[in-house]
Amino acid sequence: MRPSAAKGKIAITGLGIFSAAGKNRISFTESLLKGKCAIGPVDLFDVSPFTGRIAAQVKDFDPLDYFDRRTAARLMRADQFALIAAGEALEMSGARSHYSPYDIGVSMGAGAAGMYHGELWLEGVLRGERSHPSLLRGILPDHTATSIAGHFGLCGYQGSITTACSSSATAIGWGADLIASGRLSACLCGGTDALSLLTFAGFNSLKVIDTEPCSPFSLGRQGISLGEGAAFLVLEDEAHAQARNARIYGCIPGYAIAGEAHHMTAPEPTGREAARVMRSAIEAAGISPDQVGWVNAHGTGTPLNDVVESKAMRLVFGDHADSVPLISTKAMTGHCLGAAGAIEIVATALALNAGVIPGTLNFRGEDPECDLDYGHAGIRESAAAIALSNSFAFGGNTTSVVIQGPGGGD
């Protein structure tokens, strides 16, 4: 178990997002408030051999709308998403104009990285064409963090975390640690991932891709809908942010990471291990369970995961669990793998700022094994000041992050 609480409050001063549900903070928030599902047909590569053929693919995307031709050619699809979201977060924060570049770091989670472009290279080779090796430059998962640091001139700590679907949530927690320890003044934290044939084929082979848009916690759910995108936060010490008159959008008061040591793909079935990391994050934040207003679930839509996460809620919150909504934004964004945790933490922060609890889309019917409040009725207004975001990955890599809204108490 690795719980961590900041010595002082770690403030969120910038938020950026690029996904199928919105290509910036404003459009994503609109999708969140309107309950817009971004899951649909995939045309990035041939999905005809598979049973599950839909995902939350970023459509109508031309890199030249964001980068000059030379820069775009150097970047893989996942890199492009990341630089756009990171740029939005940095601009919103204004941290670069206040701190030395040597005091601003990059902590990000990665997944398939440049696999999509690697597949394009391989396709060319198999056709007997001269496939340019530059398509392989993004295969290493640290390529995006390097690209971000170079593009924005950030000379502090630079690192990538790869713990499957919890990667970017862990990267955000680690970024908060770097600030709390005094090693950085500000940290750009988040993650990115792009769809690829490898991940699409892999999850289809596991038979965990739903043929319809995923429906977390619903009766008849069959599995996940994959997605792609990037999301980043700028974190800094709250006192420093206040001193420079920065707008504060919330805080990260604590988080926890753990390893279940149970199975490569399946969660520990009693919910005990999931509850352990949730409880530890709450303790690290210095709050009690009854202060958590709602939880943004890992909520993939697989039959087992949703039941286990529901069990964990009862173990953590007891009788109070019935009044703590457990919602899943993956029904809107798809499961963005290495970027999932960051996208969901940004979604949670945006919802806290808007004074709402998002709904869980694509409801198909009540499952007797999922007996909590999942927000299937839709979005609702809320005065909740604190939420928890869960990221439970393959290999038992679990992360829970506490997010406090602006002015959310001590």
mmCIF file of C-alpha atoms in Angstrom:
data_model
loop_
_atom_site.group_PDB
_atom_site.id
_atom_site.type_symbol
_atom_site.label_atom_id
_atom_site.label_comp_id
_atom_site.label_asym_id
_atom_site.label_seq_id
_atom_site.Cartn_x
_atom_site.Cartn_y
_atom_site.Cartn_z
ATOM 1 C CA MET A 1 0.000 0.000 0.000
ATOM 2 C CA ARG A 2 1.306 3.453 -0.853
ATOM 3 C CA PRO A 3 -0.909 6.135 0.674
ATOM 4 C CA SER A 4 0.245 9.698 0.341
ATOM 5 C CA ALA A 5 -1.017 12.929 1.822
ATOM 6 C CA ALA A 6 0.356 16.321 0.940
ATOM 7 C CA LYS A 7 2.140 18.320 3.661
ATOM 8 C CA GLY A 8 0.254 21.365 2.390
ATOM 9 C CA LYS A 9 -2.658 21.354 -0.017
ATOM 10 C CA ILE A 10 -1.794 20.469 -3.594
ATOM 11 C CA ALA A 11 -3.836 22.767 -5.791
ATOM 12 C CA ILE A 12 -5.165 22.164 -9.279
ATOM 13 C CA THR A 13 -4.533 25.311 -11.307
ATOM 14 C CA GLY A 14 -4.883 23.932 -14.835
ATOM 15 C CA LEU A 15 -7.051 21.344 -16.607
ATOM 16 C CA GLY A 16 -6.773 20.122 -20.178
ATOM 17 C CA ILE A 17 -8.514 17.349 -22.075
ATOM 18 C CA PHE A 18 -8.734 15.964 -25.591
ATOM 19 C CA SER A 19 -11.043 13.036 -26.243
ATOM 20 C CA ALA A 20 -13.867 11.687 -28.362
ATOM 21 C CA ALA A 21 -16.269 13.361 -25.909
ATOM 22 C CA GLY A 22 -14.688 16.778 -26.368
ATOM 23 C CA LYS A 23 -11.516 18.218 -27.859
ATOM 24 C CA ASN A 24 -11.063 20.803 -25.107
ATOM 25 C CA ARG A 25 -12.252 21.555 -21.599
ATOM 26 C CA ILE A 26 -15.335 23.491 -22.725
ATOM 27 C CA SER A 27 -16.661 20.925 -25.218
ATOM 28 C CA PHE A 28 -15.914 18.048 -22.852
ATOM 29 C CA THR A 29 -17.798 19.775 -20.032
ATOM 30 C CA GLU A 30 -20.743 20.260 -22.373
ATOM 31 C CA SER A 31 -20.770 16.515 -23.146
ATOM 32 C CA LEU A 32 -20.538 15.777 -19.429
ATOM 33 C CA LEU A 33 -23.489 18.029 -18.602
ATOM 34 C CA LYS A 34 -25.618 16.804 -21.503
ATOM 35 C CA GLY A 35 -24.805 13.115 -21.020
ATOM 36 C CA LYS A 36 -23.413 12.687 -24.522
ATOM 37 C CA CYS A 37 -22.024 9.235 -25.334
ATOM 38 C CA ALA A 38 -19.000 9.379 -27.669
ATOM 39 C CA ILE A 39 -18.899 5.646 -28.428
ATOM 40 C CA GLY A 40 -19.552 4.686 -32.051
ATOM 41 C CA PRO A 41 -18.121 3.166 -35.241
ATOM 42 C CA VAL A 42 -14.346 2.841 -35.692
ATOM 43 C CA ASP A 43 -12.702 3.755 -38.990
ATOM 44 C CA LEU A 44 -9.110 4.206 -37.835
ATOM 45 C CA PHE A 45 -8.326 0.618 -38.872
ATOM 46 C CA ASP A 46 -10.229 -2.445 -40.065
ATOM 47 C CA VAL A 47 -12.426 -3.845 -37.282
ATOM 48 C CA SER A 48 -14.448 -6.209 -39.460
ATOM 49 C CA PRO A 49 -12.737 -9.380 -38.095
ATOM 50 C CA PHE A 50 -13.961 -8.650 -34.577
ATOM 51 C CA THR A 51 -17.221 -9.170 -32.729
ATOM 52 C CA GLY A 52 -16.933 -5.852 -30.894
ATOM 53 C CA ARG A 53 -16.491 -3.130 -33.502
ATOM 54 C CA ILE A 54 -17.190 0.137 -31.713
ATOM 55 C CA ALA A 55 -15.126 2.501 -29.569
ATOM 56 C CA ALA A 56 -14.840 6.145 -28.529
ATOM 57 C CA GLN A 57 -12.586 7.169 -31.403
ATOM 58 C CA VAL A 58 -11.549 10.806 -31.818
ATOM 59 C CA LYS A 59 -13.148 11.810 -35.123
ATOM 60 C CA ASP A 60 -12.532 14.732 -37.474
ATOM 61 C CA PHE A 61 -8.997 15.137 -36.209
ATOM 62 C CA ASP A 62 -6.383 16.783 -38.418
ATOM 63 C CA PRO A 63 -3.032 17.295 -36.639
ATOM 64 C CA LEU A 64 -2.318 20.243 -38.943
ATOM 65 C CA ASP A 65 -5.124 22.143 -37.204
ATOM 66 C CA TYR A 66 -2.894 22.131 -34.124
ATOM 67 C CA PHE A 67 0.727 21.771 -35.289
ATOM 68 C CA ASP A 68 2.919 22.816 -38.180
ATOM 69 C CA ARG A 69 3.741 20.049 -40.650
ATOM 70 C CA ARG A 70 7.202 19.365 -39.271
ATOM 71 C CA THR A 71 6.037 19.106 -35.657
ATOM 72 C CA ALA A 72 3.056 16.933 -36.588
ATOM 73 C CA ALA A 73 5.351 14.523 -38.455
ATOM 74 C CA ARG A 74 7.503 14.038 -35.347
ATOM 75 C CA LEU A 75 4.550 13.146 -33.141
ATOM 76 C CA MET A 76 2.568 9.946 -32.876
ATOM 77 C CA ARG A 77 -1.225 10.058 -32.483
ATOM 78 C CA ALA A 78 -0.961 9.638 -28.698
ATOM 79 C CA ASP A 79 1.705 12.378 -28.565
ATOM 80 C CA GLN A 80 -0.525 14.766 -30.502
ATOM 81 C CA PHE A 81 -3.437 14.209 -28.149
ATOM 82 C CA ALA A 82 -1.139 14.760 -25.176
ATOM 83 C CA LEU A 83 0.443 17.987 -26.395
ATOM 84 C CA ILE A 84 -2.970 19.491 -27.124
ATOM 85 C CA ALA A 85 -4.362 18.621 -23.667
ATOM 86 C CA ALA A 86 -1.123 19.563 -21.895
ATOM 87 C CA GLY A 87 -1.029 22.906 -23.688
ATOM 88 C CA GLU A 88 -4.576 23.690 -22.589
ATOM 89 C CA ALA A 89 -3.749 22.857 -18.958
ATOM 90 C CA LEU A 90 -0.552 24.930 -18.980
ATOM 91 C CA GLU A 91 -2.251 27.929 -20.575
ATOM 92 C CA MET A 92 -5.091 27.761 -18.064
ATOM 93 C CA SER A 93 -2.630 27.593 -15.175
ATOM 94 C CA GLY A 94 -0.151 30.277 -16.160
ATOM 95 C CA ALA A 95 2.502 28.416 -14.144
ATOM 96 C CA ARG A 96 5.149 28.684 -16.857
ATOM 97 C CA SER A 97 5.224 32.471 -16.594
ATOM 98 C CA HIS A 98 5.766 32.285 -12.839
ATOM 99 C CA TYR A 99 8.133 29.374 -12.158
ATOM 100 C CA SER A 100 11.538 28.508 -13.547
ATOM 101 C CA PRO A 101 11.341 25.777 -16.219
ATOM 102 C CA TYR A 102 13.674 23.776 -13.968
ATOM 103 C CA ASP A 103 10.982 23.752 -11.279
ATOM 104 C CA ILE A 104 8.184 22.392 -13.493
ATOM 105 C CA GLY A 105 8.034 18.666 -14.181
ATOM 106 C CA VAL A 106 6.088 16.146 -16.232
ATOM 107 C CA SER A 107 4.557 13.058 -14.641
ATOM 108 C CA MET A 108 2.452 11.016 -17.016
ATOM 109 C CA GLY A 109 0.889 7.636 -17.487
ATOM 110 C CA ALA A 110 1.297 5.732 -20.728
ATOM 111 C CA GLY A 111 -0.301 2.723 -22.375
ATOM 112 C CA ALA A 112 -0.002 1.554 -25.956
ATOM 113 C CA ALA A 113 1.945 4.740 -26.773
ATOM 114 C CA GLY A 114 2.842 4.852 -30.483
ATOM 115 C CA MET A 115 1.573 1.354 -31.270
ATOM 116 C CA TYR A 116 -0.852 2.635 -33.927
ATOM 117 C CA HIS A 117 1.975 4.182 -35.948
ATOM 118 C CA GLY A 118 4.087 1.074 -35.390
ATOM 119 C CA GLU A 119 1.279 -0.932 -36.965
ATOM 120 C CA LEU A 120 1.253 1.426 -39.957
ATOM 121 C CA TRP A 121 4.986 0.780 -40.344
ATOM 122 C CA LEU A 122 4.468 -2.989 -40.205
ATOM 123 C CA GLU A 123 1.637 -2.870 -42.734
ATOM 124 C CA GLY A 124 3.947 -1.110 -45.164
ATOM 125 C CA VAL A 125 6.702 -3.658 -44.639
ATOM 126 C CA LEU A 126 4.311 -6.554 -45.208
ATOM 127 C CA ARG A 127 3.151 -4.954 -48.459
ATOM 128 C CA GLY A 128 6.749 -4.789 -49.606
ATOM 129 C CA GLU A 129 6.901 -1.015 -49.372
ATOM 130 C CA ARG A 130 9.711 1.062 -47.939
ATOM 131 C CA SER A 131 8.083 1.938 -44.639
ATOM 132 C CA HIS A 132 9.762 4.904 -42.962
ATOM 133 C CA PRO A 133 11.361 3.970 -39.613
ATOM 134 C CA SER A 134 10.265 7.306 -38.122
ATOM 135 C CA LEU A 135 6.888 5.636 -37.596
ATOM 136 C CA LEU A 136 8.560 3.598 -34.848
ATOM 137 C CA ARG A 137 9.903 6.506 -32.819
ATOM 138 C CA GLY A 138 6.872 6.573 -30.522
ATOM 139 C CA ILE A 139 6.864 2.874 -29.619
ATOM 140 C CA LEU A 140 8.661 3.551 -26.333
ATOM 141 C CA PRO A 141 6.105 4.707 -23.738
ATOM 142 C CA ASP A 142 8.348 7.544 -22.506
ATOM 143 C CA HIS A 143 8.280 9.240 -25.926
ATOM 144 C CA THR A 144 5.255 11.374 -25.051
ATOM 145 C CA ALA A 145 6.699 12.744 -21.800
ATOM 146 C CA THR A 146 9.904 13.598 -23.676
ATOM 147 C CA SER A 147 7.894 15.289 -26.424
ATOM 148 C CA ILE A 148 5.884 17.347 -23.915
ATOM 149 C CA ALA A 149 8.958 18.461 -21.994
ATOM 150 C CA GLY A 150 10.756 19.453 -25.187
ATOM 151 C CA HIS A 151 7.766 21.198 -26.757
ATOM 152 C CA PHE A 152 6.994 23.327 -23.687
ATOM 153 C CA GLY A 153 10.533 23.683 -22.351
ATOM 154 C CA LEU A 154 9.872 21.961 -19.017
ATOM 155 C CA CYS A 155 13.230 21.012 -17.513
ATOM 156 C CA GLY A 156 12.233 19.542 -14.144
ATOM 157 C CA TYR A 157 11.499 15.889 -13.400
ATOM 158 C CA GLN A 158 10.252 13.957 -16.412
ATOM 159 C CA GLY A 159 8.863 10.438 -16.130
ATOM 160 C CA SER A 160 6.333 7.906 -17.381
ATOM 161 C CA ILE A 161 4.392 5.319 -15.393
ATOM 162 C CA THR A 162 3.017 2.186 -17.022
ATOM 163 C CA THR A 163 0.660 0.249 -14.763
ATOM 164 C CA ALA A 164 -1.971 -0.486 -17.405
ATOM 165 C CA CYS A 165 -5.293 1.272 -16.794
ATOM 166 C CA SER A 166 -4.170 2.926 -13.552
ATOM 167 C CA SER A 167 -1.073 4.534 -15.117
ATOM 168 C CA SER A 168 -2.231 8.130 -15.366
ATOM 169 C CA ALA A 169 -4.047 8.150 -12.025
ATOM 170 C CA THR A 170 -0.824 7.002 -10.378
ATOM 171 C CA ALA A 171 1.120 9.632 -12.336
ATOM 172 C CA ILE A 172 -1.141 12.341 -10.895
ATOM 173 C CA GLY A 173 -0.581 11.049 -7.363
ATOM 174 C CA TRP A 174 3.160 10.920 -7.972
ATOM 175 C CA GLY A 175 3.092 14.480 -9.284
ATOM 176 C CA ALA A 176 1.412 15.582 -6.068
ATOM 177 C CA ASP A 177 4.161 13.807 -4.110
ATOM 178 C CA LEU A 178 6.869 15.625 -6.083
ATOM 179 C CA ILE A 179 5.348 18.959 -5.088
ATOM 180 C CA ALA A 180 4.678 17.990 -1.470
ATOM 181 C CA SER A 181 8.303 16.898 -1.084
ATOM 182 C CA GLY A 182 9.570 20.217 -2.433
ATOM 183 C CA ARG A 183 11.255 18.668 -5.464
ATOM 184 C CA LEU A 184 9.050 20.641 -7.863
ATOM 185 C CA SER A 185 7.120 23.899 -7.732
ATOM 186 C CA ALA A 186 4.591 22.734 -10.333
ATOM 187 C CA CYS A 187 3.921 19.498 -12.155
ATOM 188 C CA LEU A 188 2.070 18.731 -15.361
ATOM 189 C CA CYS A 189 0.400 15.387 -14.614
ATOM 190 C CA GLY A 190 -1.819 13.142 -16.706
ATOM 191 C CA GLY A 191 -1.775 10.601 -19.462
ATOM 192 C CA THR A 192 -2.519 9.744 -23.054
ATOM 193 C CA ASP A 193 -3.428 6.728 -25.153
ATOM 194 C CA ALA A 194 -4.556 6.053 -28.696
ATOM 195 C CA LEU A 195 -6.541 3.233 -30.191
ATOM 196 C CA SER A 196 -4.518 0.554 -31.940
ATOM 197 C CA LEU A 197 -5.211 -2.733 -33.650
ATOM 198 C CA LEU A 198 -3.199 -4.548 -30.987
ATOM 199 C CA THR A 199 -5.313 -3.358 -28.062
ATOM 200 C CA PHE A 200 -8.536 -3.737 -30.049
ATOM 201 C CA ALA A 201 -7.678 -7.324 -30.997
ATOM 202 C CA GLY A 202 -6.404 -8.113 -27.516
ATOM 203 C CA PHE A 203 -9.546 -7.071 -25.676
ATOM 204 C CA ASN A 204 -11.707 -8.788 -28.295
ATOM 205 C CA SER A 205 -9.735 -11.982 -27.762
ATOM 206 C CA LEU A 206 -10.484 -11.723 -24.040
ATOM 207 C CA LYS A 207 -14.170 -11.455 -24.983
ATOM 208 C CA VAL A 208 -14.639 -8.327 -22.876
ATOM 209 C CA ILE A 209 -15.710 -5.873 -25.605
ATOM 210 C CA ASP A 210 -19.421 -5.089 -25.658
ATOM 211 C CA THR A 211 -21.087 -5.013 -29.074
ATOM 212 C CA GLU A 212 -23.119 -2.009 -27.897
ATOM 213 C CA PRO A 213 -21.886 1.093 -26.046
ATOM 214 C CA CYS A 214 -20.769 -0.075 -22.613
ATOM 215 C CA SER A 215 -23.365 0.085 -19.846
ATOM 216 C CA PRO A 216 -21.621 0.009 -16.458
ATOM 217 C CA PHE A 217 -23.572 -1.507 -13.573
ATOM 218 C CA SER A 218 -26.503 -2.424 -15.859
ATOM 219 C CA LEU A 219 -28.207 -5.757 -16.316
ATOM 220 C CA GLY A 220 -26.944 -7.535 -19.442
ATOM 221 C CA ARG A 221 -23.688 -5.604 -19.693
ATOM 222 C CA GLN A 222 -21.095 -7.507 -21.715
ATOM 223 C CA GLY A 223 -17.882 -5.568 -21.268
ATOM 224 C CA ILE A 224 -15.958 -2.455 -22.146
ATOM 225 C CA SER A 225 -15.935 0.034 -24.984
ATOM 226 C CA LEU A 226 -12.404 1.177 -25.736
ATOM 227 C CA GLY A 227 -11.575 4.850 -26.115
ATOM 228 C CA GLU A 228 -8.680 7.204 -26.726
ATOM 229 C CA GLY A 229 -7.588 10.641 -25.660
ATOM 230 C CA ALA A 230 -5.472 12.591 -23.198
ATOM 231 C CA ALA A 231 -5.969 14.650 -20.064
ATOM 232 C CA PHE A 232 -3.633 16.702 -17.886
ATOM 233 C CA LEU A 233 -3.688 18.745 -14.696
ATOM 234 C CA VAL A 234 -1.235 21.348 -13.479
ATOM 235 C CA LEU A 235 -0.580 20.845 -9.778
ATOM 236 C CA GLU A 236 1.243 23.207 -7.431
ATOM 237 C CA ASP A 237 1.426 24.071 -3.767
ATOM 238 C CA GLU A 238 -1.763 25.877 -2.800
ATOM 239 C CA ALA A 239 0.037 28.612 -0.852
ATOM 240 C CA HIS A 240 2.280 29.356 -3.837
ATOM 241 C CA ALA A 241 -0.705 29.368 -6.194
ATOM 242 C CA GLN A 242 -2.542 31.801 -3.931
ATOM 243 C CA ALA A 243 0.532 34.015 -3.680
ATOM 244 C CA ARG A 244 0.596 34.433 -7.454
ATOM 245 C CA ASN A 245 -3.199 34.970 -7.553
ATOM 246 C CA ALA A 246 -3.796 31.837 -9.611
ATOM 247 C CA ARG A 247 -7.332 30.526 -9.867
ATOM 248 C CA ILE A 248 -7.646 27.224 -7.999
ATOM 249 C CA TYR A 249 -10.001 24.595 -9.408
ATOM 250 C CA GLY A 250 -9.623 22.120 -6.583
ATOM 251 C CA CYS A 251 -7.049 20.102 -4.680
ATOM 252 C CA ILE A 252 -5.592 16.605 -4.488
ATOM 253 C CA PRO A 253 -5.509 16.023 -0.712
ATOM 254 C CA GLY A 254 -4.459 12.367 -0.906
ATOM 255 C CA TYR A 255 -4.216 9.183 -2.918
ATOM 256 C CA ALA A 256 -3.189 5.563 -2.554
ATOM 257 C CA ILE A 257 -1.809 2.806 -4.743
ATOM 258 C CA ALA A 258 -1.774 -0.922 -4.102
ATOM 259 C CA GLY A 259 -1.229 -4.311 -5.685
ATOM 260 C CA GLU A 260 -3.803 -7.061 -5.330
ATOM 261 C CA ALA A 261 -1.447 -9.960 -6.225
ATOM 262 C CA HIS A 262 -4.511 -11.953 -7.242
ATOM 263 C CA HIS A 263 -4.798 -12.421 -11.024
ATOM 264 C CA MET A 264 -3.429 -10.937 -14.230
ATOM 265 C CA THR A 265 -6.817 -9.732 -15.493
ATOM 266 C CA ALA A 266 -9.520 -10.455 -12.879
ATOM 267 C CA PRO A 267 -10.096 -8.395 -9.725
ATOM 268 C CA GLU A 268 -10.034 -10.004 -6.282
ATOM 269 C CA PRO A 269 -13.689 -11.144 -6.103
ATOM 270 C CA THR A 270 -14.717 -10.155 -2.555
ATOM 271 C CA GLY A 271 -13.920 -6.453 -3.094
ATOM 272 C CA ARG A 272 -11.591 -6.522 -0.093
ATOM 273 C CA GLU A 273 -8.529 -5.373 -2.044
ATOM 274 C CA ALA A 274 -10.384 -2.636 -3.924
ATOM 275 C CA ALA A 275 -11.778 -1.423 -0.600
ATOM 276 C CA ARG A 276 -8.286 -1.393 0.875
ATOM 277 C CA VAL A 277 -6.934 1.126 -1.636
ATOM 278 C CA MET A 278 -10.074 3.277 -1.448
ATOM 279 C CA ARG A 279 -9.954 3.364 2.331
ATOM 280 C CA SER A 280 -6.243 4.163 2.306
ATOM 281 C CA ALA A 281 -6.750 7.108 -0.078
ATOM 282 C CA ILE A 282 -9.482 8.504 2.168
ATOM 283 C CA GLU A 283 -7.229 8.162 5.211
ATOM 284 C CA ALA A 284 -4.329 9.785 3.359
ATOM 285 C CA ALA A 285 -6.554 12.750 2.549
ATOM 286 C CA GLY A 286 -7.283 13.207 6.244
ATOM 287 C CA ILE A 287 -11.023 12.841 5.796
ATOM 288 C CA SER A 288 -13.660 10.344 6.869
ATOM 289 C CA PRO A 289 -15.687 8.197 4.447
ATOM 290 C CA ASP A 290 -18.841 10.201 5.139
ATOM 291 C CA GLN A 291 -17.166 13.286 3.660
ATOM 292 C CA VAL A 292 -16.938 11.648 0.221
ATOM 293 C CA GLY A 293 -19.878 12.915 -1.820
ATOM 294 C CA TRP A 294 -19.580 10.520 -4.753
ATOM 295 C CA VAL A 295 -17.216 8.137 -6.497
ATOM 296 C CA ASN A 296 -16.142 8.088 -10.140
ATOM 297 C CA ALA A 297 -15.826 4.341 -10.534
ATOM 298 C CA HIS A 298 -13.366 2.319 -12.518
ATOM 299 C CA GLY A 299 -16.731 1.136 -13.849
ATOM 300 C CA THR A 300 -15.691 -0.676 -17.022
ATOM 301 C CA GLY A 301 -18.962 -2.453 -17.720
ATOM 302 C CA THR A 302 -17.582 -5.968 -17.353
ATOM 303 C CA PRO A 303 -19.826 -8.297 -15.336
ATOM 304 C CA LEU A 304 -17.187 -9.061 -12.691
ATOM 305 C CA ASN A 305 -15.545 -5.641 -12.251
ATOM 306 C CA ASP A 306 -18.802 -3.814 -11.613
ATOM 307 C CA VAL A 307 -19.939 -6.299 -8.974
ATOM 308 C CA VAL A 308 -16.565 -6.234 -7.200
ATOM 309 C CA GLU A 309 -16.456 -2.424 -7.132
ATOM 310 C CA SER A 310 -19.984 -2.393 -5.708
ATOM 311 C CA LYS A 311 -18.893 -4.787 -2.964
ATOM 312 C CA ALA A 312 -15.920 -2.559 -2.202
ATOM 313 C CA MET A 313 -18.239 0.422 -1.787
ATOM 314 C CA ARG A 314 -20.184 -1.397 0.928
ATOM 315 C CA LEU A 315 -16.971 -2.382 2.693
ATOM 316 C CA VAL A 316 -15.716 1.223 2.700
ATOM 317 C CA PHE A 317 -18.927 3.149 3.333
ATOM 318 C CA GLY A 318 -21.048 0.572 5.181
ATOM 319 C CA ASP A 319 -24.718 1.506 5.504
ATOM 320 C CA HIS A 320 -23.818 4.942 4.093
ATOM 321 C CA ALA A 321 -22.953 3.321 0.711
ATOM 322 C CA ASP A 322 -26.552 3.641 -0.492
ATOM 323 C CA SER A 323 -26.262 7.429 -0.343
ATOM 324 C CA VAL A 324 -22.865 7.705 -2.108
ATOM 325 C CA PRO A 325 -23.415 7.660 -5.875
ATOM 326 C CA LEU A 326 -21.026 5.380 -7.765
ATOM 327 C CA ILE A 327 -20.978 6.619 -11.349
ATOM 328 C CA SER A 328 -18.903 5.748 -14.410
ATOM 329 C CA THR A 329 -17.858 8.310 -17.019
ATOM 330 C CA LYS A 330 -16.492 5.462 -19.176
ATOM 331 C CA ALA A 331 -20.011 5.118 -20.600
ATOM 332 C CA MET A 332 -19.319 8.530 -22.160
ATOM 333 C CA THR A 333 -15.586 8.455 -22.955
ATOM 334 C CA GLY A 334 -14.944 4.753 -23.429
ATOM 335 C CA HIS A 335 -12.101 3.051 -21.582
ATOM 336 C CA CYS A 336 -9.027 5.082 -22.526
ATOM 337 C CA LEU A 337 -6.565 2.642 -20.946
ATOM 338 C CA GLY A 338 -3.340 4.521 -20.085
ATOM 339 C CA ALA A 339 -5.231 7.831 -20.167
ATOM 340 C CA ALA A 340 -8.339 6.573 -18.349
ATOM 341 C CA GLY A 341 -7.409 7.662 -14.837
ATOM 342 C CA ALA A 342 -6.433 11.177 -15.907
ATOM 343 C CA ILE A 343 -9.539 11.642 -18.062
ATOM 344 C CA GLU A 344 -11.741 10.531 -15.179
ATOM 345 C CA ILE A 345 -9.957 12.725 -12.622
ATOM 346 C CA VAL A 346 -10.313 15.739 -14.921
ATOM 347 C CA ALA A 347 -13.991 14.837 -15.453
ATOM 348 C CA THR A 348 -14.432 14.616 -11.677
ATOM 349 C CA ALA A 349 -12.769 18.000 -11.117
ATOM 350 C CA LEU A 350 -14.909 19.607 -13.814
ATOM 351 C CA ALA A 351 -18.068 18.115 -12.289
ATOM 352 C CA LEU A 352 -17.140 19.375 -8.806
ATOM 353 C CA ASN A 353 -16.591 22.839 -10.266
ATOM 354 C CA ALA A 354 -19.956 22.677 -12.044
ATOM 355 C CA GLY A 355 -21.756 21.473 -8.893
ATOM 356 C CA VAL A 356 -23.031 18.257 -10.463
ATOM 357 C CA ILE A 357 -22.712 14.495 -10.239
ATOM 358 C CA PRO A 358 -22.538 13.012 -13.760
ATOM 359 C CA GLY A 359 -24.884 10.209 -14.710
ATOM 360 C CA THR A 360 -23.918 6.741 -15.928
ATOM 361 C CA LEU A 361 -25.146 6.422 -19.501
ATOM 362 C CA ASN A 362 -26.541 3.529 -21.549
ATOM 363 C CA PHE A 363 -28.697 1.970 -18.819
ATOM 364 C CA ARG A 364 -30.200 -1.403 -19.832
ATOM 365 C CA GLY A 365 -31.917 -2.504 -16.637
ATOM 366 C CA GLU A 366 -31.310 -3.086 -12.941
ATOM 367 C CA ASP A 367 -28.853 -5.806 -11.963
ATOM 368 C CA PRO A 368 -29.680 -7.357 -8.564
ATOM 369 C CA GLU A 369 -25.939 -7.779 -7.916
ATOM 370 C CA CYS A 370 -25.394 -4.050 -8.385
ATOM 371 C CA ASP A 371 -27.632 -2.511 -5.750
ATOM 372 C CA LEU A 372 -26.233 1.012 -5.243
ATOM 373 C CA ASP A 373 -26.974 4.433 -6.697
ATOM 374 C CA TYR A 374 -25.210 4.458 -10.085
ATOM 375 C CA GLY A 375 -26.644 7.641 -11.493
ATOM 376 C CA HIS A 376 -28.592 5.812 -14.194
ATOM 377 C CA ALA A 377 -31.338 8.429 -13.921
ATOM 378 C CA GLY A 378 -28.916 11.030 -15.263
ATOM 379 C CA ILE A 379 -26.931 14.023 -14.103
ATOM 380 C CA ARG A 380 -27.962 15.779 -10.895
ATOM 381 C CA GLU A 381 -27.020 18.931 -9.037
ATOM 382 C CA SER A 382 -24.845 18.406 -5.992
ATOM 383 C CA ALA A 383 -23.173 20.454 -3.281
ATOM 384 C CA ALA A 384 -20.605 17.695 -2.734
ATOM 385 C CA ALA A 385 -17.157 19.094 -2.029
ATOM 386 C CA ILE A 386 -15.141 15.870 -2.292
ATOM 387 C CA ALA A 387 -15.141 12.911 -4.670
ATOM 388 C CA LEU A 388 -13.034 9.784 -5.110
ATOM 389 C CA SER A 389 -11.791 8.450 -8.448
ATOM 390 C CA ASN A 390 -10.896 4.754 -8.813
ATOM 391 C CA SER A 391 -8.559 3.181 -11.363
ATOM 392 C CA PHE A 392 -8.283 -0.611 -11.096
ATOM 393 C CA ALA A 393 -5.915 -2.104 -13.665
ATOM 394 C CA PHE A 394 -4.830 -5.470 -14.992
ATOM 395 C CA GLY A 395 -2.305 -7.166 -12.756
ATOM 396 C CA GLY A 396 -4.082 -5.818 -9.680
ATOM 397 C CA ASN A 397 -2.547 -2.341 -10.021
ATOM 398 C CA THR A 398 -5.050 -0.191 -8.131
ATOM 399 C CA THR A 399 -5.104 3.551 -7.521
ATOM 400 C CA SER A 400 -7.635 5.768 -5.774
ATOM 401 C CA VAL A 401 -7.347 9.558 -5.836
ATOM 402 C CA VAL A 402 -9.281 12.010 -3.674
ATOM 403 C CA ILE A 403 -10.350 15.199 -5.459
ATOM 404 C CA GLN A 404 -11.602 18.227 -3.551
ATOM 405 C CA GLY A 405 -13.521 20.917 -5.354
ATOM 406 C CA PRO A 406 -12.766 24.637 -5.115
ATOM 407 C CA GLY A 407 -13.502 25.991 -1.655
ATOM 408 C CA GLY A 408 -14.227 22.446 -0.541
ATOM 409 C CA GLY A 409 -13.318 22.793 3.095
ATOM 410 C CA ASP A 410 -10.243 21.890 5.101
#
